[in-house]
Short mmCIF file of C-alpha atoms in Angstrom, two decimals:
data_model
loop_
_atom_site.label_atom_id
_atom_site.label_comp_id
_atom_site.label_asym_id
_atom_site.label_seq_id
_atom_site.Cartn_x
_atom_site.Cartn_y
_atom_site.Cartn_z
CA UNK A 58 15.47 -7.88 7.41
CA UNK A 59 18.26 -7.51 9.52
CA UNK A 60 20.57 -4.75 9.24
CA UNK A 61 24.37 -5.92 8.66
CA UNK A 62 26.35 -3.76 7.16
CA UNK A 63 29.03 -4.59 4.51
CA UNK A 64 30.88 -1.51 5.42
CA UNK A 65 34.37 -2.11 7.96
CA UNK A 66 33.52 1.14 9.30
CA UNK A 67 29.63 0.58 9.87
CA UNK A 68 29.79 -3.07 11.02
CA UNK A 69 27.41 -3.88 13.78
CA UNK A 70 30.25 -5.22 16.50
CA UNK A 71 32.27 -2.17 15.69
CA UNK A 72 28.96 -0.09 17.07
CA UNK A 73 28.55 -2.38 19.87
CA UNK A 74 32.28 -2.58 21.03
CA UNK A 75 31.94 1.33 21.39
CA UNK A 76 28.52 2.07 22.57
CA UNK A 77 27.53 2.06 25.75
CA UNK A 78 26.38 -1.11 27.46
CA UNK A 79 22.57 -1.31 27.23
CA UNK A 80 19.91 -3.85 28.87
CA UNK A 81 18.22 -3.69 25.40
CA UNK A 82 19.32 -3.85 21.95
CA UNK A 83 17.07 -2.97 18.92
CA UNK A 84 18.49 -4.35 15.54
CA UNK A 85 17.62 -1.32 12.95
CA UNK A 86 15.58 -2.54 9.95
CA UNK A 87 15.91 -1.70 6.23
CA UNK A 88 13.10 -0.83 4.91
CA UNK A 89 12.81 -1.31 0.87
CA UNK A 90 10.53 1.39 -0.82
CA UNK A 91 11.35 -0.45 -4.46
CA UNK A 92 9.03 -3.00 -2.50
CA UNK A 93 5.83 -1.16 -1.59
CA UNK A 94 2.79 -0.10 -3.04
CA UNK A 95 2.65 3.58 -4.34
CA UNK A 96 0.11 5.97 -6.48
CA UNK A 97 2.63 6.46 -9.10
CA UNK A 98 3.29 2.83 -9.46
CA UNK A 99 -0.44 1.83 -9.57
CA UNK A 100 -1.37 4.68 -12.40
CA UNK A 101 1.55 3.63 -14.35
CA UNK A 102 0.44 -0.46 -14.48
CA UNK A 103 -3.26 0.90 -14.64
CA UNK A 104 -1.81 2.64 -17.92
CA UNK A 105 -0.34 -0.15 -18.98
CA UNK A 106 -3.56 -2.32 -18.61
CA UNK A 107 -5.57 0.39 -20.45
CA UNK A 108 -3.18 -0.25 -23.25
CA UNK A 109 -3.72 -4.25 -23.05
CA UNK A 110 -7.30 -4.01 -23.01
CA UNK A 111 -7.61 -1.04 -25.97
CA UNK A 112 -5.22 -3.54 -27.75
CA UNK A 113 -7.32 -6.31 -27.56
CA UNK A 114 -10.21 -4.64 -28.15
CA UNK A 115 -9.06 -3.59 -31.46
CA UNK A 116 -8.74 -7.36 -32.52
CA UNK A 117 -12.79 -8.46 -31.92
CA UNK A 118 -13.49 -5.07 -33.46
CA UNK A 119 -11.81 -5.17 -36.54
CA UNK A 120 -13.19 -8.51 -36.92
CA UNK A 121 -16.56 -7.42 -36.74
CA UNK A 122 -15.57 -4.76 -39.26
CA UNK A 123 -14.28 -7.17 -41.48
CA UNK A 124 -16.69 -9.57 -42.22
CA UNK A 125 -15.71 -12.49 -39.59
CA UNK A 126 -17.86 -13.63 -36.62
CA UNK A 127 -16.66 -11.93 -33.04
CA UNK A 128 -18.62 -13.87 -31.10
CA UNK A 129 -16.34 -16.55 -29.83
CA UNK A 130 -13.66 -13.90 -28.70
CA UNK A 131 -16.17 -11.86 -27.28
CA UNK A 132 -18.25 -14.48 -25.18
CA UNK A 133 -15.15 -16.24 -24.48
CA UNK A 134 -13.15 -12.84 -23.41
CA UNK A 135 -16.32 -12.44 -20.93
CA UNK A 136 -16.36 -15.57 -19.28
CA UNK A 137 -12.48 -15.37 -18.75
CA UNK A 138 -12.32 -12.41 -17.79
CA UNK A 139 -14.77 -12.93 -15.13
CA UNK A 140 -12.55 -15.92 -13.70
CA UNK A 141 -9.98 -14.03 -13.88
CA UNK A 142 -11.50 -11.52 -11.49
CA UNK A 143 -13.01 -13.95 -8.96
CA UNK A 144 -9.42 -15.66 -9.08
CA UNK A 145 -7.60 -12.20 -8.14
CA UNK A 146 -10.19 -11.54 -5.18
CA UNK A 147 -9.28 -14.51 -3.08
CA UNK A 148 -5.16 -14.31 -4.33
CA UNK A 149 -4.20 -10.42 -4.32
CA UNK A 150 -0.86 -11.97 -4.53
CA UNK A 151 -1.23 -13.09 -7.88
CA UNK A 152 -2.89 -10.08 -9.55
CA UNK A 153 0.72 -9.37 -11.17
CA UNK A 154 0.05 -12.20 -13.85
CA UNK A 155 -4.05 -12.14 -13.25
CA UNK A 156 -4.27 -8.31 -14.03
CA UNK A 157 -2.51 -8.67 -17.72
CA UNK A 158 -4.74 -11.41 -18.84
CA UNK A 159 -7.75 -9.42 -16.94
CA UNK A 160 -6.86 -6.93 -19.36
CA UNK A 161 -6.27 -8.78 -22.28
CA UNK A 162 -9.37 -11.18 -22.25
CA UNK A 163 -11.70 -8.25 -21.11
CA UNK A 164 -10.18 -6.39 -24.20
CA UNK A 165 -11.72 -8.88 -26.42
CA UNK A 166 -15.27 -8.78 -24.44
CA UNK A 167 -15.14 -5.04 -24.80
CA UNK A 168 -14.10 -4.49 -28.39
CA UNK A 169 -16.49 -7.02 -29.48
CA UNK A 170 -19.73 -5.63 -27.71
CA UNK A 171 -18.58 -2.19 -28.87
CA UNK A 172 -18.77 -3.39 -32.37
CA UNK A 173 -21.75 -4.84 -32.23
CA UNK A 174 -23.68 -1.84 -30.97
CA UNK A 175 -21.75 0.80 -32.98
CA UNK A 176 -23.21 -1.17 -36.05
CA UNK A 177 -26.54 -1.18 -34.94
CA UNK A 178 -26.50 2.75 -33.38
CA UNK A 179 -23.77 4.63 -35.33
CA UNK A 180 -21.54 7.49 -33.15
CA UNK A 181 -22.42 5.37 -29.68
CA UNK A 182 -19.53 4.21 -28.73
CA UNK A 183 -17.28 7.32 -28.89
CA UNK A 184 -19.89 9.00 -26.64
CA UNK A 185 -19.91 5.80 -24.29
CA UNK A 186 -16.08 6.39 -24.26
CA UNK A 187 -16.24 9.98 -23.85
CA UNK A 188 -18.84 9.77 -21.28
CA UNK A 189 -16.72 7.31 -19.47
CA UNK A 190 -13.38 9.56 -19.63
CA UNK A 191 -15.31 12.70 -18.18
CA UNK A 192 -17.02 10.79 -15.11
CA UNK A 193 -13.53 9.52 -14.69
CA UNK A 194 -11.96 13.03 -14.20
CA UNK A 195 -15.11 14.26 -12.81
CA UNK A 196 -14.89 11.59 -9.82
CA UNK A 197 -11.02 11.83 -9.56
CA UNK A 198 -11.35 15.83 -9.12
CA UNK A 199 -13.66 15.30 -6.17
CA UNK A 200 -11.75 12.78 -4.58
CA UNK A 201 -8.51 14.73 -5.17
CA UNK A 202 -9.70 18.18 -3.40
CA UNK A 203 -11.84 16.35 -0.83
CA UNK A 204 -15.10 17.62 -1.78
CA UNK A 205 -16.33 13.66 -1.91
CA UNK A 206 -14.92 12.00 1.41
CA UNK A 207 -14.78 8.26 1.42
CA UNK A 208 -16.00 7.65 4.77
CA UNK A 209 -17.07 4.19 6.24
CA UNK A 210 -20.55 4.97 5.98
CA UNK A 211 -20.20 6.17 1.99
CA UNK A 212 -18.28 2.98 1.81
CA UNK A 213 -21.36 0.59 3.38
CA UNK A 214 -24.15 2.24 1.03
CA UNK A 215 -21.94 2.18 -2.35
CA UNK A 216 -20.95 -1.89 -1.22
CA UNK A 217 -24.57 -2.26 -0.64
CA UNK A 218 -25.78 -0.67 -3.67
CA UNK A 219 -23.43 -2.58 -6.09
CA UNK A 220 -24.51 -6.27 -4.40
CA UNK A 221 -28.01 -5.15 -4.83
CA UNK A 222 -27.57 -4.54 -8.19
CA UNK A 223 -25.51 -7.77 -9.37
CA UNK A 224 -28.20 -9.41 -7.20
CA UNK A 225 -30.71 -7.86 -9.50
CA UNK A 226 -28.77 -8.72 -12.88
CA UNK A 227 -28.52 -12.19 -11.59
CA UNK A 228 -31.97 -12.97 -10.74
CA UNK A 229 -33.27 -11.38 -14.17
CA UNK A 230 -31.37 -12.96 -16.15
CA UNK A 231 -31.94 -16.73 -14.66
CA UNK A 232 -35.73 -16.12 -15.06
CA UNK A 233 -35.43 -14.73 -18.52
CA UNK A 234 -33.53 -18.13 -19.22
CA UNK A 235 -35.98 -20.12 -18.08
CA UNK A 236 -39.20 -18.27 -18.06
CA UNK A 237 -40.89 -15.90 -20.14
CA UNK A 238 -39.57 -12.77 -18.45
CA UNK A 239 -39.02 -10.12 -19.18
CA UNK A 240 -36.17 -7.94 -16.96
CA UNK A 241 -37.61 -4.43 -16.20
CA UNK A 242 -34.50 -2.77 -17.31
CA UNK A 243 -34.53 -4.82 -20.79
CA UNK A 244 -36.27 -2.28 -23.51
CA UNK A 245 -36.06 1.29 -23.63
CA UNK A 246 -38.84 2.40 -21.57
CA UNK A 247 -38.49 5.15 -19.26
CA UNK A 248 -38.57 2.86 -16.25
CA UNK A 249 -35.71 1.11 -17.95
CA UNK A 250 -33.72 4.12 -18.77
CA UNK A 251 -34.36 5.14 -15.10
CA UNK A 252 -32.51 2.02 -13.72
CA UNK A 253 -29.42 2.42 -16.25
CA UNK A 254 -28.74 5.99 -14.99
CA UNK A 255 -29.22 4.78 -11.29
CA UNK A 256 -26.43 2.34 -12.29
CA UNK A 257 -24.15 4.54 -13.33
CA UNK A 258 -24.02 6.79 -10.58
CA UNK A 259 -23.57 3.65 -8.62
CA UNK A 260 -20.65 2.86 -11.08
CA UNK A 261 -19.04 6.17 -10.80
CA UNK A 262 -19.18 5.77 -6.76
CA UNK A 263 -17.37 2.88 -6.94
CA UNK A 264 -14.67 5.19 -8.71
CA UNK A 265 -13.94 6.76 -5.10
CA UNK A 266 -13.72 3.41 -3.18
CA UNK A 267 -10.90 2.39 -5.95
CA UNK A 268 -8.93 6.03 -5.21
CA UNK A 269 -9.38 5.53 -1.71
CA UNK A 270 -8.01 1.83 -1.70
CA UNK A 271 -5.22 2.99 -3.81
CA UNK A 272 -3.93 6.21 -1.53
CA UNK A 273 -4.65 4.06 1.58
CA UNK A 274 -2.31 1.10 -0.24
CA UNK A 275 0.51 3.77 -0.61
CA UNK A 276 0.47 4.87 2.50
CA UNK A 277 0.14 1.68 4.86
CA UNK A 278 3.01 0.54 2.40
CA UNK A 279 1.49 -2.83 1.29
CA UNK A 280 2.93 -4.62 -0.96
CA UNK A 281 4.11 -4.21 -4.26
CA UNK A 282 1.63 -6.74 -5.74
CA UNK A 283 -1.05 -4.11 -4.80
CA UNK A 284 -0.35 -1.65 -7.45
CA UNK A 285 -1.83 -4.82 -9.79
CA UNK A 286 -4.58 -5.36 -7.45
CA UNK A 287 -5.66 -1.33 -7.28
CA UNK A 288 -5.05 -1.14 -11.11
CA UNK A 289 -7.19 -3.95 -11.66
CA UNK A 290 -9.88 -2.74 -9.59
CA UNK A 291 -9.97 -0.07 -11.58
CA UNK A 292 -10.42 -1.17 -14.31
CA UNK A 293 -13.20 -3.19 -13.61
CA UNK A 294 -15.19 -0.73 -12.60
CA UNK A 295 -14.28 2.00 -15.50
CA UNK A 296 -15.38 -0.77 -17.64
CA UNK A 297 -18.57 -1.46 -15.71
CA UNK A 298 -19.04 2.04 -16.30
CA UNK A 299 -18.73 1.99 -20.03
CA UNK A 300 -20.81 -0.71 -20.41
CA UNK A 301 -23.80 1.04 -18.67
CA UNK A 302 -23.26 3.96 -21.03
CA UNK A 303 -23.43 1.93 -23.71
CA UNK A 304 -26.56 0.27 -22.36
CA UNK A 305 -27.67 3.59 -22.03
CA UNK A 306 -27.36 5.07 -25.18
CA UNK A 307 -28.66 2.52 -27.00
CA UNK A 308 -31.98 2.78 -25.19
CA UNK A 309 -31.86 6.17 -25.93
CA UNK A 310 -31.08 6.10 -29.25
CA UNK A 311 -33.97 3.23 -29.54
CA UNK A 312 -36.14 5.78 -28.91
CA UNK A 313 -35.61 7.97 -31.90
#
């Protein structure tokens, strides 16, 4: 944006009619902050999505509580929810409107699985949720005072890991579709507990890459649209997280 000044006293020919000739001019740019991405902005709309999704979440859950069939909420909160994120990958532009409904549909997915395994295992999903909050503050407190760096090598194995492991979800559950299989990390063997805890840490790695996207945002002043984009990402992978400790607990508690 060019810089032309309203001001009489500040106008541009003013400047030039009194400055020494030059052989070069350079036109001085304004630079809006109200534009760019920063860390304050992106907690505060990652706040604000938390709030979507614990809102919807409350509507599939009282449902469930209530005598009425969450299914269709739940299922079709999922399915959404995943568009929703495939959508926002390729358009980063759009993630203002995508994140909000990211939120909102995932709500639904979220409060409805949580009901259905508090009813089966009692107390489960305050400790998913509690486990969830304190490898949240765990990873942010390592990131914060540098004692995890996110170099480009952590970055390659954590990338790696996670593809692997969608890979893996992917494959098992097409042949449990159509074949007989069984998914080693189905049941609550130890083998399958194993793989659930290997998940999480992967899951609470992928914590760091969403800090370090976020602080890197804010300071190569990207666009405002990014705050949406970093909350989002965040987001998905705290509720990844959950998930697994859900997943986990249950097989634990299967056990009893």
């Amino acid at each position: 944006m060019n810089f032309n000044s309203k001001n009489p006293f500040l106008n541009s020919k003013r400047f030039s009619s009194n400055a020494e000739p030059r052989t070069e001019v350079h036109q001085a740019q304004i630079i809006d902050y109200n534009q760019e991405m920063t860390v304050s902005g992106t907690i505060n709309k990652t706040a604000i999505l938390f709030l979507i999704l614990c809102g919807a979440a409350m509507v599939t859950w009282w449902m469930a509580f209530n005598g009425m069939n969450p299914m269709l909420p739940t299922i079709g909160g999922a399915i959404v929810g995943f568009i929703l994120v495939l959508v926002s990958a390729f358009k980063p532009q759009a993630s203002p409107y995508l994140a909000p409904g990211y939120a909102l549909f995932e709500g639904l997915f979220i409060g409805g699985i949580s009901a259905i395994f508090e009813l089966k295992f009692p107390g489960i999903v305050i400790n998913a949720v509690g486990a969830t909050l304190v490898t949240f503050l765990v990873c942010l407190g390592l990131y914060k005072f540098k004692i995890v760096k996110v170099t480009e090598q952590f970055k390659s194995v954590v990338v790696a890991a996670t593809l692997a492991i969608a890979t893996y979800y992917l494959i098992s559950w097409l042949f449990s579709l159509f074949t007989s299989y069984t998914p080693v990390h189905y049941g609550n063997s130890m083998m399958s507990i194993g793989i659930s805890v290997f998940v999480i840490v992967i899951a609470a790695l992928n914590l760091f890459l969403d800090f370090d996207l976020i602080e890197k945002g804010a300071k190569e002043r990207m666009p405002k649209f990014m705050e949406w984009y970093g909350a989002m990402g965040l987001m998905i992978t705290l509720v990844w997280l959950y998930i697994e400790f859900l997943r986990l607990f249950a097989k634990i508690a299967s056990r009893d």
